[in-house]
PDB file of C-alpha atoms in Angstrom:
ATOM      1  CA  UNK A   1      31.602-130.413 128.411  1.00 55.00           C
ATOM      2  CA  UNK A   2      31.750-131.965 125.094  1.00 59.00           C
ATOM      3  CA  UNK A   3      33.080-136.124 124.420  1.00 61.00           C
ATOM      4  CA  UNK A   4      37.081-136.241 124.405  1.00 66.00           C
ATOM      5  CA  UNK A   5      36.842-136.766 121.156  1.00 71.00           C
ATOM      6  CA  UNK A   6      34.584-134.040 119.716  1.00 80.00           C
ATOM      7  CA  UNK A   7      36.902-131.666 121.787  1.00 80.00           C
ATOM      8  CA  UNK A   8      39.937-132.723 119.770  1.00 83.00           C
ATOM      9  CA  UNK A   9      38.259-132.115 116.577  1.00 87.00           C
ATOM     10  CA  UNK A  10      37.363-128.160 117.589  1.00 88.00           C
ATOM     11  CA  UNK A  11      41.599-128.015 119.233  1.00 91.00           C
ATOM     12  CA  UNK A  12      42.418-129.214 115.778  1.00 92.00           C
ATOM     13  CA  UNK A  13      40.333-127.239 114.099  1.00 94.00           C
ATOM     14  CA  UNK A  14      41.738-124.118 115.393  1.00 95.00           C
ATOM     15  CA  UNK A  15      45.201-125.193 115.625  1.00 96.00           C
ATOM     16  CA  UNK A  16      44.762-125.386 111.486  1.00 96.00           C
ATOM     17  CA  UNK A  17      43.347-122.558 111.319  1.00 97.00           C
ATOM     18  CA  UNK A  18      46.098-120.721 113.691  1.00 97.00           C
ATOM     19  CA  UNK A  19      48.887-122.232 111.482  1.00 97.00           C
ATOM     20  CA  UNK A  20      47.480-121.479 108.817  1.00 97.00           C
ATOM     21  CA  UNK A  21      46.632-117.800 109.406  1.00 97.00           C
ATOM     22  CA  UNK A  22      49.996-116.740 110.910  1.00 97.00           C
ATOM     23  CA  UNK A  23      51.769-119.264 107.882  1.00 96.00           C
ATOM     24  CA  UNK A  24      53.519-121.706 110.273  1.00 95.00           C
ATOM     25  CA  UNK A  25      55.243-124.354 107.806  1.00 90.00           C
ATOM     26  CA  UNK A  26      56.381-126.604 110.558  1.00 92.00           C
ATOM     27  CA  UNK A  27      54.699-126.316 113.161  1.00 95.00           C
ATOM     28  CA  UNK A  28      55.376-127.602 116.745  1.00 96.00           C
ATOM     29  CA  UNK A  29      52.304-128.913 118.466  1.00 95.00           C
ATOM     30  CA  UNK A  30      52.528-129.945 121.550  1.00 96.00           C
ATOM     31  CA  UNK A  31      50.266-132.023 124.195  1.00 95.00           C
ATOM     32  CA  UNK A  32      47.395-130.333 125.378  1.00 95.00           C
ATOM     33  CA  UNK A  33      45.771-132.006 128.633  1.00 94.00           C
ATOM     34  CA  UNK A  34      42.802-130.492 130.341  1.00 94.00           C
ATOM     35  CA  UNK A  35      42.965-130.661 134.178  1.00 94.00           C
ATOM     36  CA  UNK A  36      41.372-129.566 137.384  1.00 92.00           C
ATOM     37  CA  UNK A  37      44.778-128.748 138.596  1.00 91.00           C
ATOM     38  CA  UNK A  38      47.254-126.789 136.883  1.00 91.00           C
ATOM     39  CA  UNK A  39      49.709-126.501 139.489  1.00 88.00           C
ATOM     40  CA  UNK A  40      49.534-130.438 140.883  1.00 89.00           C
ATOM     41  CA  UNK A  41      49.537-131.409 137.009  1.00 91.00           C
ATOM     42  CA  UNK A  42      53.052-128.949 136.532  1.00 89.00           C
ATOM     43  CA  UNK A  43      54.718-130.717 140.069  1.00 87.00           C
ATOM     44  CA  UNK A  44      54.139-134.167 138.783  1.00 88.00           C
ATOM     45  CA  UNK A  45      55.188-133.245 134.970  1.00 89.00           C
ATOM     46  CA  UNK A  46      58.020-131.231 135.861  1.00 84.00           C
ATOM     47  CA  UNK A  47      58.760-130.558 139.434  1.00 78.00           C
ATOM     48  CA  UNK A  48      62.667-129.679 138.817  1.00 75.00           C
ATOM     49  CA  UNK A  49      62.030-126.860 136.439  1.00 66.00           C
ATOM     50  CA  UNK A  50      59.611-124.503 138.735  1.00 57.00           C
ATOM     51  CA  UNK A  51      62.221-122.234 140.564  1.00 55.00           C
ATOM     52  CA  UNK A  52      63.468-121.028 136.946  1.00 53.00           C
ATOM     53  CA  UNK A  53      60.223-120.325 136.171  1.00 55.00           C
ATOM     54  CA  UNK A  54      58.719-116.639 136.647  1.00 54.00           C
ATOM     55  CA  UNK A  55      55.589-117.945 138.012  1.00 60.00           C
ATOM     56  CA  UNK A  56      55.129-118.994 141.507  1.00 64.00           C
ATOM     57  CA  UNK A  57      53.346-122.284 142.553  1.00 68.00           C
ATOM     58  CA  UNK A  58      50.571-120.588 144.127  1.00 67.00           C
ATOM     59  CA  UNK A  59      49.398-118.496 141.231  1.00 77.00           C
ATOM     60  CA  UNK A  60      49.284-121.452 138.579  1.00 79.00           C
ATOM     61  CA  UNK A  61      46.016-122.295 139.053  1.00 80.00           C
ATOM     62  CA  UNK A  62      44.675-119.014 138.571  1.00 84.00           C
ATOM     63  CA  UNK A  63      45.775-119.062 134.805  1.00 86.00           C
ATOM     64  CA  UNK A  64      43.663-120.502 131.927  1.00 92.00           C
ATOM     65  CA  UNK A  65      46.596-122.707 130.778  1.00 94.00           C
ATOM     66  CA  UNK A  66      49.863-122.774 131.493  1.00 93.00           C
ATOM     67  CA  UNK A  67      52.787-124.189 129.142  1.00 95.00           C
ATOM     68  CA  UNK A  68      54.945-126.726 130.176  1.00 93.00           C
ATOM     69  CA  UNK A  69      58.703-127.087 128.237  1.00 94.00           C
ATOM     70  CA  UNK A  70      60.270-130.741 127.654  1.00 94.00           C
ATOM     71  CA  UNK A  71      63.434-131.902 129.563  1.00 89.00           C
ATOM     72  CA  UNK A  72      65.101-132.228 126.643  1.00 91.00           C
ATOM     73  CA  UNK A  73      65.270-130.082 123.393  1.00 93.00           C
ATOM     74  CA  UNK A  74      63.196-132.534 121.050  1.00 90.00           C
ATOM     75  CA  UNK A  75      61.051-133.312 123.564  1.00 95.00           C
ATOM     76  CA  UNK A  76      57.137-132.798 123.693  1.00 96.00           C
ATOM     77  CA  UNK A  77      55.873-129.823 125.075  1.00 97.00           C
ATOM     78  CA  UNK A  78      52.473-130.221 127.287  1.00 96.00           C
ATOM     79  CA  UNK A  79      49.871-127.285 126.918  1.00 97.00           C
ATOM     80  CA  UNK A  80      47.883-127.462 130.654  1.00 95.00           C
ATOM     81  CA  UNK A  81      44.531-126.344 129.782  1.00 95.00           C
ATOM     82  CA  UNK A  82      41.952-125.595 133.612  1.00 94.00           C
ATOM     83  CA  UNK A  83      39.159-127.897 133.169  1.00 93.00           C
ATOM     84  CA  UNK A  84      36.906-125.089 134.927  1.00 91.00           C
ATOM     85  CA  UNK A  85      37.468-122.541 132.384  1.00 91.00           C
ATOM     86  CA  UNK A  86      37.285-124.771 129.484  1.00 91.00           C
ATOM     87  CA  UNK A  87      34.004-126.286 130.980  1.00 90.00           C
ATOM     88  CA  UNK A  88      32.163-122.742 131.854  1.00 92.00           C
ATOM     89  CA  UNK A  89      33.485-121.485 128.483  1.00 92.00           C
ATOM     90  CA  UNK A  90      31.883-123.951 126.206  1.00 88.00           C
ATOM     91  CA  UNK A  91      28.572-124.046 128.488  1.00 88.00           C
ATOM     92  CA  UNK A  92      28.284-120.379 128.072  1.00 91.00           C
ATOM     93  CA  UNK A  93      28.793-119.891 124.098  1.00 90.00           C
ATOM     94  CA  UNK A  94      32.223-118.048 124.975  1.00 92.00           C
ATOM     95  CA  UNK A  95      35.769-118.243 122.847  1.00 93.00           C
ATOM     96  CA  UNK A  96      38.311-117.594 125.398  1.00 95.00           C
ATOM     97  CA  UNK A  97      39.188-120.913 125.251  1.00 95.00           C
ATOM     98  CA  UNK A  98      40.198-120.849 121.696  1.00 96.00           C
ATOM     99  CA  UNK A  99      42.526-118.028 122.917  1.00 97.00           C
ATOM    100  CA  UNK A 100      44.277-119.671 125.390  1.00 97.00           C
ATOM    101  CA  UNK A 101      44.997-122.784 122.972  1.00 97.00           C
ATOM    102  CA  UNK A 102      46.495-119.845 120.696  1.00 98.00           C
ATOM    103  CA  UNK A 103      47.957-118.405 123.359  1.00 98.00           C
ATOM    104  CA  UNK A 104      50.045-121.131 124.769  1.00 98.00           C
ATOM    105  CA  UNK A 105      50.761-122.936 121.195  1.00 98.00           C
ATOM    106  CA  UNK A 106      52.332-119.678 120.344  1.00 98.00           C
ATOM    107  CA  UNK A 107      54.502-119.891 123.222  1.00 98.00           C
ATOM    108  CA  UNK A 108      55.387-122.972 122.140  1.00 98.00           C
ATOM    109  CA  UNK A 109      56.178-121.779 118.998  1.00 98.00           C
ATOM    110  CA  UNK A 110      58.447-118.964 119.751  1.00 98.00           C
ATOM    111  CA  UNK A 111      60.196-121.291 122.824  1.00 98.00           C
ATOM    112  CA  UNK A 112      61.408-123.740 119.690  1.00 97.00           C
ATOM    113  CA  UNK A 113      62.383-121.237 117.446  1.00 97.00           C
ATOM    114  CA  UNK A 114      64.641-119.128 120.239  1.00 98.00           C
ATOM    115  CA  UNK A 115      66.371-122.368 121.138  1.00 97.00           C
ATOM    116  CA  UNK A 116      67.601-122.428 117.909  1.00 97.00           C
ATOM    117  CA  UNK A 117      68.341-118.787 117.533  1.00 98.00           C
ATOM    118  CA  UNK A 118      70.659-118.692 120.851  1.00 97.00           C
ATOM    119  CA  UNK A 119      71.710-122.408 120.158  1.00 97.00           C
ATOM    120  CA  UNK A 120      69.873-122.865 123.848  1.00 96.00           C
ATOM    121  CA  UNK A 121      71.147-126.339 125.518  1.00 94.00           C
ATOM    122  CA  UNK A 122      67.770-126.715 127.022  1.00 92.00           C
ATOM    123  CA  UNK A 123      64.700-125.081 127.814  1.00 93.00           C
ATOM    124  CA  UNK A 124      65.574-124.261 131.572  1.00 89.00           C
ATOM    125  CA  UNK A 125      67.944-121.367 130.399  1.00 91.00           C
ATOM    126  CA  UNK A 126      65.395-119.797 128.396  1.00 94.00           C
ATOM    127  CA  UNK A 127      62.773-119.398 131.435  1.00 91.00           C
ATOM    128  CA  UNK A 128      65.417-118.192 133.479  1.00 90.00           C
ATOM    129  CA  UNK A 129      64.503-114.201 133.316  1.00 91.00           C
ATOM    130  CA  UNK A 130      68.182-113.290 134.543  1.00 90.00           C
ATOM    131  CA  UNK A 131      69.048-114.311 131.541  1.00 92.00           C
ATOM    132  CA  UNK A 132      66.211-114.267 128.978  1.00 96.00           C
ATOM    133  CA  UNK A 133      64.031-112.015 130.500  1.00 96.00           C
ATOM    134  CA  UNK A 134      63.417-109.970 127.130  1.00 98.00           C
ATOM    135  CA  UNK A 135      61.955-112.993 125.219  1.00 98.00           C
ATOM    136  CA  UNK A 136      59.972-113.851 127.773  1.00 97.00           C
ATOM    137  CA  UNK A 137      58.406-110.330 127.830  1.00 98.00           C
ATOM    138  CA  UNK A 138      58.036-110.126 124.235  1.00 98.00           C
ATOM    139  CA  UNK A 139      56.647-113.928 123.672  1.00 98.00           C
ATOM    140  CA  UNK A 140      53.959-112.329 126.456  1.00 98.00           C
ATOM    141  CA  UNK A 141      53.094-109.730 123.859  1.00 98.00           C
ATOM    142  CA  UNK A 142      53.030-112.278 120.883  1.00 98.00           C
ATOM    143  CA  UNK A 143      51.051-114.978 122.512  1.00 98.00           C
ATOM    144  CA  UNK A 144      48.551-112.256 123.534  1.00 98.00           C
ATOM    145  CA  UNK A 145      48.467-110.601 120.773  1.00 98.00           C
ATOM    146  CA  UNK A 146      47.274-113.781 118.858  1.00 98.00           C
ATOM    147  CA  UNK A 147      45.099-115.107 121.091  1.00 98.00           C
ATOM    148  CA  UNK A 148      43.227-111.960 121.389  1.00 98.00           C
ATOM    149  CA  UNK A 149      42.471-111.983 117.532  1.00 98.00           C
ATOM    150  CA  UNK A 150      41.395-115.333 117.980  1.00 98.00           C
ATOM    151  CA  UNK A 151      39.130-114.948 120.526  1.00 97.00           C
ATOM    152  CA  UNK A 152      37.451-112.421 118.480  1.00 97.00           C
ATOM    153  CA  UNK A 153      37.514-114.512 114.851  1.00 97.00           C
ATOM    154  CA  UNK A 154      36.099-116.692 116.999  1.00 96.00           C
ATOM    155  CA  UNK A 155      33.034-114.895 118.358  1.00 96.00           C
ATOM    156  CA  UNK A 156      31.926-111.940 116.121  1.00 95.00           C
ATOM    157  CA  UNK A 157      33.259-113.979 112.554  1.00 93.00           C
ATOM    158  CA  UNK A 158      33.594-111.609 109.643  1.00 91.00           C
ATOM    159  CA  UNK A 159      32.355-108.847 111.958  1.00 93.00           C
ATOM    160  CA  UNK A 160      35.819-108.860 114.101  1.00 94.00           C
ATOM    161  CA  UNK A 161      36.621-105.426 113.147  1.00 94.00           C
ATOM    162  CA  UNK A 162      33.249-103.563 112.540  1.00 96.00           C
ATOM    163  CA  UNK A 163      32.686 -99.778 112.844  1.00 96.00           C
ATOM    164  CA  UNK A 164      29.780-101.119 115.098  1.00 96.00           C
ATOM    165  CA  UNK A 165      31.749-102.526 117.955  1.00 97.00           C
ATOM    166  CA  UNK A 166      34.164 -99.241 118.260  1.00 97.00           C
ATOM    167  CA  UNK A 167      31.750 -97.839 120.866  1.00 97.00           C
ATOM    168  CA  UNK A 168      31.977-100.952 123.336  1.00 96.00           C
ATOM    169  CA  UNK A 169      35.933-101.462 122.905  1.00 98.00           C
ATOM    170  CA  UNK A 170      36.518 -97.624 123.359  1.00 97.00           C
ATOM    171  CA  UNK A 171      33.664 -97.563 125.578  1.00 97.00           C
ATOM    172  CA  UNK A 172      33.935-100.408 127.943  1.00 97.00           C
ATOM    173  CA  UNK A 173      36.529-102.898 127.227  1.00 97.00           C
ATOM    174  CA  UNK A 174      39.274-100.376 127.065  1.00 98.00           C
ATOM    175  CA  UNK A 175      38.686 -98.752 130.617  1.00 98.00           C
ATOM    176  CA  UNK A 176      37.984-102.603 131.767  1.00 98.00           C
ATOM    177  CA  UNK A 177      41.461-103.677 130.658  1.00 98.00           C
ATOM    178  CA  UNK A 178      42.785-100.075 131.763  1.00 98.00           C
ATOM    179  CA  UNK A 179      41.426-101.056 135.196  1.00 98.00           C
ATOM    180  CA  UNK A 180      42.382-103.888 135.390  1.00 97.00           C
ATOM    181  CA  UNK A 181      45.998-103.263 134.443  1.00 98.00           C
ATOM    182  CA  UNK A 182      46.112-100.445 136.655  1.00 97.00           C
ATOM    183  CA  UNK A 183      45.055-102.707 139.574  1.00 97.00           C
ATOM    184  CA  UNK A 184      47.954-106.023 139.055  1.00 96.00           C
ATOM    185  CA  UNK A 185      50.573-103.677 138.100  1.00 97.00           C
ATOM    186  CA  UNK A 186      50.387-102.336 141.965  1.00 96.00           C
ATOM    187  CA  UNK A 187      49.290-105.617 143.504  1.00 95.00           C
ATOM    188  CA  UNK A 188      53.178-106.347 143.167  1.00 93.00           C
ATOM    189  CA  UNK A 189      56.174-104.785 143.905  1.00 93.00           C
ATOM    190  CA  UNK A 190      57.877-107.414 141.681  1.00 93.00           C
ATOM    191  CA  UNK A 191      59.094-105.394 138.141  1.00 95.00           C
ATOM    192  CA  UNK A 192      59.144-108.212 136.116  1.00 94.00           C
ATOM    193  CA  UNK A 193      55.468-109.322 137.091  1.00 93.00           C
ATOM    194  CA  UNK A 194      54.799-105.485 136.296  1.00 96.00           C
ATOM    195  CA  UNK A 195      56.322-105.454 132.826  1.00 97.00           C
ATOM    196  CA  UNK A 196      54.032-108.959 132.378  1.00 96.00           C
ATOM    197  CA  UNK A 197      51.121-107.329 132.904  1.00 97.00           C
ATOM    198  CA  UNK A 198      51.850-104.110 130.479  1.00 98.00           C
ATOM    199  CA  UNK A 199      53.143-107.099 127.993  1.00 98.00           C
ATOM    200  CA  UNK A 200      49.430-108.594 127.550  1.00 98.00           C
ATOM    201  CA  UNK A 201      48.189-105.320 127.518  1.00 98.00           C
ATOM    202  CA  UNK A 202      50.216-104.055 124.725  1.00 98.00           C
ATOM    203  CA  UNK A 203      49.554-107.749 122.848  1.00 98.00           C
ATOM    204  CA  UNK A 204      45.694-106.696 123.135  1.00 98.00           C
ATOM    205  CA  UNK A 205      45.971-103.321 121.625  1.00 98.00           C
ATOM    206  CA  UNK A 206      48.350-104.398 119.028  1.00 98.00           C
ATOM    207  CA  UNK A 207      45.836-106.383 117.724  1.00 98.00           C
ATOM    208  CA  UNK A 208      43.130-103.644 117.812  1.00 98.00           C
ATOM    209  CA  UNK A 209      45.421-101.320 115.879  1.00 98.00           C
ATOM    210  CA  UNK A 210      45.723-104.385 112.962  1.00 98.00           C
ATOM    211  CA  UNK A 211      42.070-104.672 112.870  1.00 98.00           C
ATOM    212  CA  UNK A 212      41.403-100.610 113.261  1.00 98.00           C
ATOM    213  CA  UNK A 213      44.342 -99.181 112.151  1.00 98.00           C
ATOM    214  CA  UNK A 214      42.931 -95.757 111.579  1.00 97.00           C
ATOM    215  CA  UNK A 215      40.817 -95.458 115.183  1.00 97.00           C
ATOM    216  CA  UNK A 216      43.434 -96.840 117.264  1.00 98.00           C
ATOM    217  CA  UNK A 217      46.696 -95.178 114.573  1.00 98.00           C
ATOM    218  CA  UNK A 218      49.831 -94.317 116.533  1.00 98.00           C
ATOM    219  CA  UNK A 219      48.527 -90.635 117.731  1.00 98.00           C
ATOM    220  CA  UNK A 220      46.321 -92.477 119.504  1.00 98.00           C
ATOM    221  CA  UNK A 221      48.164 -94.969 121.119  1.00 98.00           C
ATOM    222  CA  UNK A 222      50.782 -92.233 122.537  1.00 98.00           C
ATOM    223  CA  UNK A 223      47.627 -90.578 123.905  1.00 98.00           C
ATOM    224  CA  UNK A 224      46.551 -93.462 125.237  1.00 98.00           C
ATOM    225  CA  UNK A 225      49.459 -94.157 127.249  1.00 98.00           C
ATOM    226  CA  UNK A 226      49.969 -90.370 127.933  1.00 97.00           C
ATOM    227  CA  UNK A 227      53.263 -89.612 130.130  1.00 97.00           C
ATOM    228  CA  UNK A 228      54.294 -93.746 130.335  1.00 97.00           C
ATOM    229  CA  UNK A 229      56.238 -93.007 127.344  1.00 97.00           C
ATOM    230  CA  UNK A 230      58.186 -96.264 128.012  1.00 98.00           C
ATOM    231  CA  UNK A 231      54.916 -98.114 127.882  1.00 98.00           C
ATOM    232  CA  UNK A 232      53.945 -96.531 123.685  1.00 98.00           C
ATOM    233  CA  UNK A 233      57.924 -97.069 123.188  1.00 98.00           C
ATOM    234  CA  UNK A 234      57.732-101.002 124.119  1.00 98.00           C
ATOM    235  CA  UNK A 235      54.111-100.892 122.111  1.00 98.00           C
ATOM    236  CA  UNK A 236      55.990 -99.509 118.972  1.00 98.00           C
ATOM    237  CA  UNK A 237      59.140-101.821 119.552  1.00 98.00           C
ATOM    238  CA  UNK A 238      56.585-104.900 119.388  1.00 98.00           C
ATOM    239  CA  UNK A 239      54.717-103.384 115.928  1.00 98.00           C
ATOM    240  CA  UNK A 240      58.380-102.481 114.684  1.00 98.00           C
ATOM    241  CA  UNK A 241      59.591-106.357 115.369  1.00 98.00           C
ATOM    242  CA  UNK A 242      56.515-108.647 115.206  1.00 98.00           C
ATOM    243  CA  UNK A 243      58.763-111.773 113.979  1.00 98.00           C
ATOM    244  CA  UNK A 244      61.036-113.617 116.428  1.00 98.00           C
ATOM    245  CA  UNK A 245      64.363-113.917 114.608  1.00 97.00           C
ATOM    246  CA  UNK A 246      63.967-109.692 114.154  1.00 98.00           C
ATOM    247  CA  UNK A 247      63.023-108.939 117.599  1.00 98.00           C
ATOM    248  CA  UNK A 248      65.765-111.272 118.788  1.00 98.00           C
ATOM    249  CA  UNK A 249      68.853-109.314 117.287  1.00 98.00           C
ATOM    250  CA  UNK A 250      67.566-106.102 119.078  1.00 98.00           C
ATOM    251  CA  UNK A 251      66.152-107.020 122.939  1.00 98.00           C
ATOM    252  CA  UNK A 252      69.115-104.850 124.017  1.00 97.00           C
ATOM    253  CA  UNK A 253      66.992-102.180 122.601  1.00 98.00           C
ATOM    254  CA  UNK A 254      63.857-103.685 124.604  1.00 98.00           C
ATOM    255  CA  UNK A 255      65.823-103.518 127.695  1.00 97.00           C
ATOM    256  CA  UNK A 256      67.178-100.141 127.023  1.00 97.00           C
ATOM    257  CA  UNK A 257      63.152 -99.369 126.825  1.00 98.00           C
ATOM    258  CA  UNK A 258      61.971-101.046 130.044  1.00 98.00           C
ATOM    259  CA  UNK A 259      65.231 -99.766 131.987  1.00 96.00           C
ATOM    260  CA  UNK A 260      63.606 -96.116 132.122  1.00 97.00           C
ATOM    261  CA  UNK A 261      60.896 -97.240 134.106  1.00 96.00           C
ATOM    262  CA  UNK A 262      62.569-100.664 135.712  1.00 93.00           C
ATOM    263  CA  UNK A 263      65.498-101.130 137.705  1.00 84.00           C
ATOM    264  CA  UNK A 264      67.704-104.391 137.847  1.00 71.00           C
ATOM    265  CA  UNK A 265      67.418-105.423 134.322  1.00 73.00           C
TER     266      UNK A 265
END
């Protein structure tokens, strides 16, 4: 792995780049610490917040990074970034790094600019999904959605949305993901986890339709998802409210989306 320092100039070089491609004015940036251990490095930063949280202790190290909110509103917010990911990434040429730094600073991003919209007293009520469960599916989607067109600025360049690559996504990536979805969504019984899962799938093809909007066009995408028509309605919801302070005014709607196929929201 790159010097310490070499590896802050490439996180500030994309974290420019990401503010300056989605025109962030005032942007939040939080503390971004690379570590062997996501979950002992969550326990020791904030070991009172982790039974509001929707992910378990167990499954934190699987993740790439994991954000971490402040105790206090104008706190810092700490970006956990898995050394072993970071480490195999750079060593093998490969970008998903650079879209889990997007990832989580968008998170970061849309966890600021909620607290102000619901004049939140803390953080700790927003990760609560009883009752914030609709941002946190939709900054899923976002954060995603982002980090997936970063990963490919990041690797193919100027190429990120040639005619050439169609065959692969359509191809290969698409069944992978397909797969892949297929296979978490009933690993769990849990609906929220299941909703998670559709959320970064939706994020990913969102920004495939931006990039191809006439090969993946809505048709398609109601195709795609075939008789899950709850699963194109939450894809068009997302396209229909892509900024926070619109999305916000209307998760009622979201809910009203998810409830056909979810109980208990």
């Amino acid at each position: 792995m790159p010097e310490h320092q070499e590896i802050q100039d490439l996180f500030n070089r994309v974290l420019l780049d990401f503010f300056a491609t989605y025109n962030i004015s005032a942007p939040i940036v939080p503390s971004y610490e690379i570590v062997s251990d996501i979950a002992r490095a969550y326990l020791n930063l904030r070991p009172d917040v982790l039974e509001k949280s929707s992910v378990s202790i167990e499954e934190l190290n699987r993740y790439n990074g994991f954000t971490v909110p402040p105790k206090t509103l104008y706190g810092t917010f700490t970006v956990l970034l898995n050394a072993n990911v970071i480490s195999e990434n750079m060593k093998n040429g490969r970008c998903d790094w650079i879209g889990t730094i997007v990832h989580e600073t968008t998170h970061v991003q849309d966890f600021t600019e909620y607290a102000k919209i619901i004049s939140a007293p803390d953080y700790e009520c927003i990760l609560s999904i009883a009752q914030n469960g609709m941002f946190n599916l939709w900054t899923e989607i976002n954060a995603r959605a982002k980090g997936y067109y970063f990963v490919r600025k990041y690797t193919l360049g100027t190429a990120m949305n040639s005619k050439e690559l169609l065959s692969d996504i359509l191809c290969r990536e698409i069944p992978l993901q397909r797969k892949m979805l297929f296979q978490n969504y009933h690993a769990t019984n849990d609906g929220y986890q299941q909703a998670y899962f559709v959320a970064h799938y939706i994020g990913r093809l969102y920004t495939l339709q931006q990039l191809y909007p006439v090969d993946f066009s809505d048709e398609w995408v109601e195709a795609h998802f075939g008789v899950n028509n709850w699963m194109s309605d939450w894809f068009f919801f997302y396209k229909k409210y892509p900024v926070l302070t619109e999305a916000s005014q209307h998760f009622e709607e979201m809910k009203d989306i998810l409830r056909t196929n979810f109980r208990g929201l």
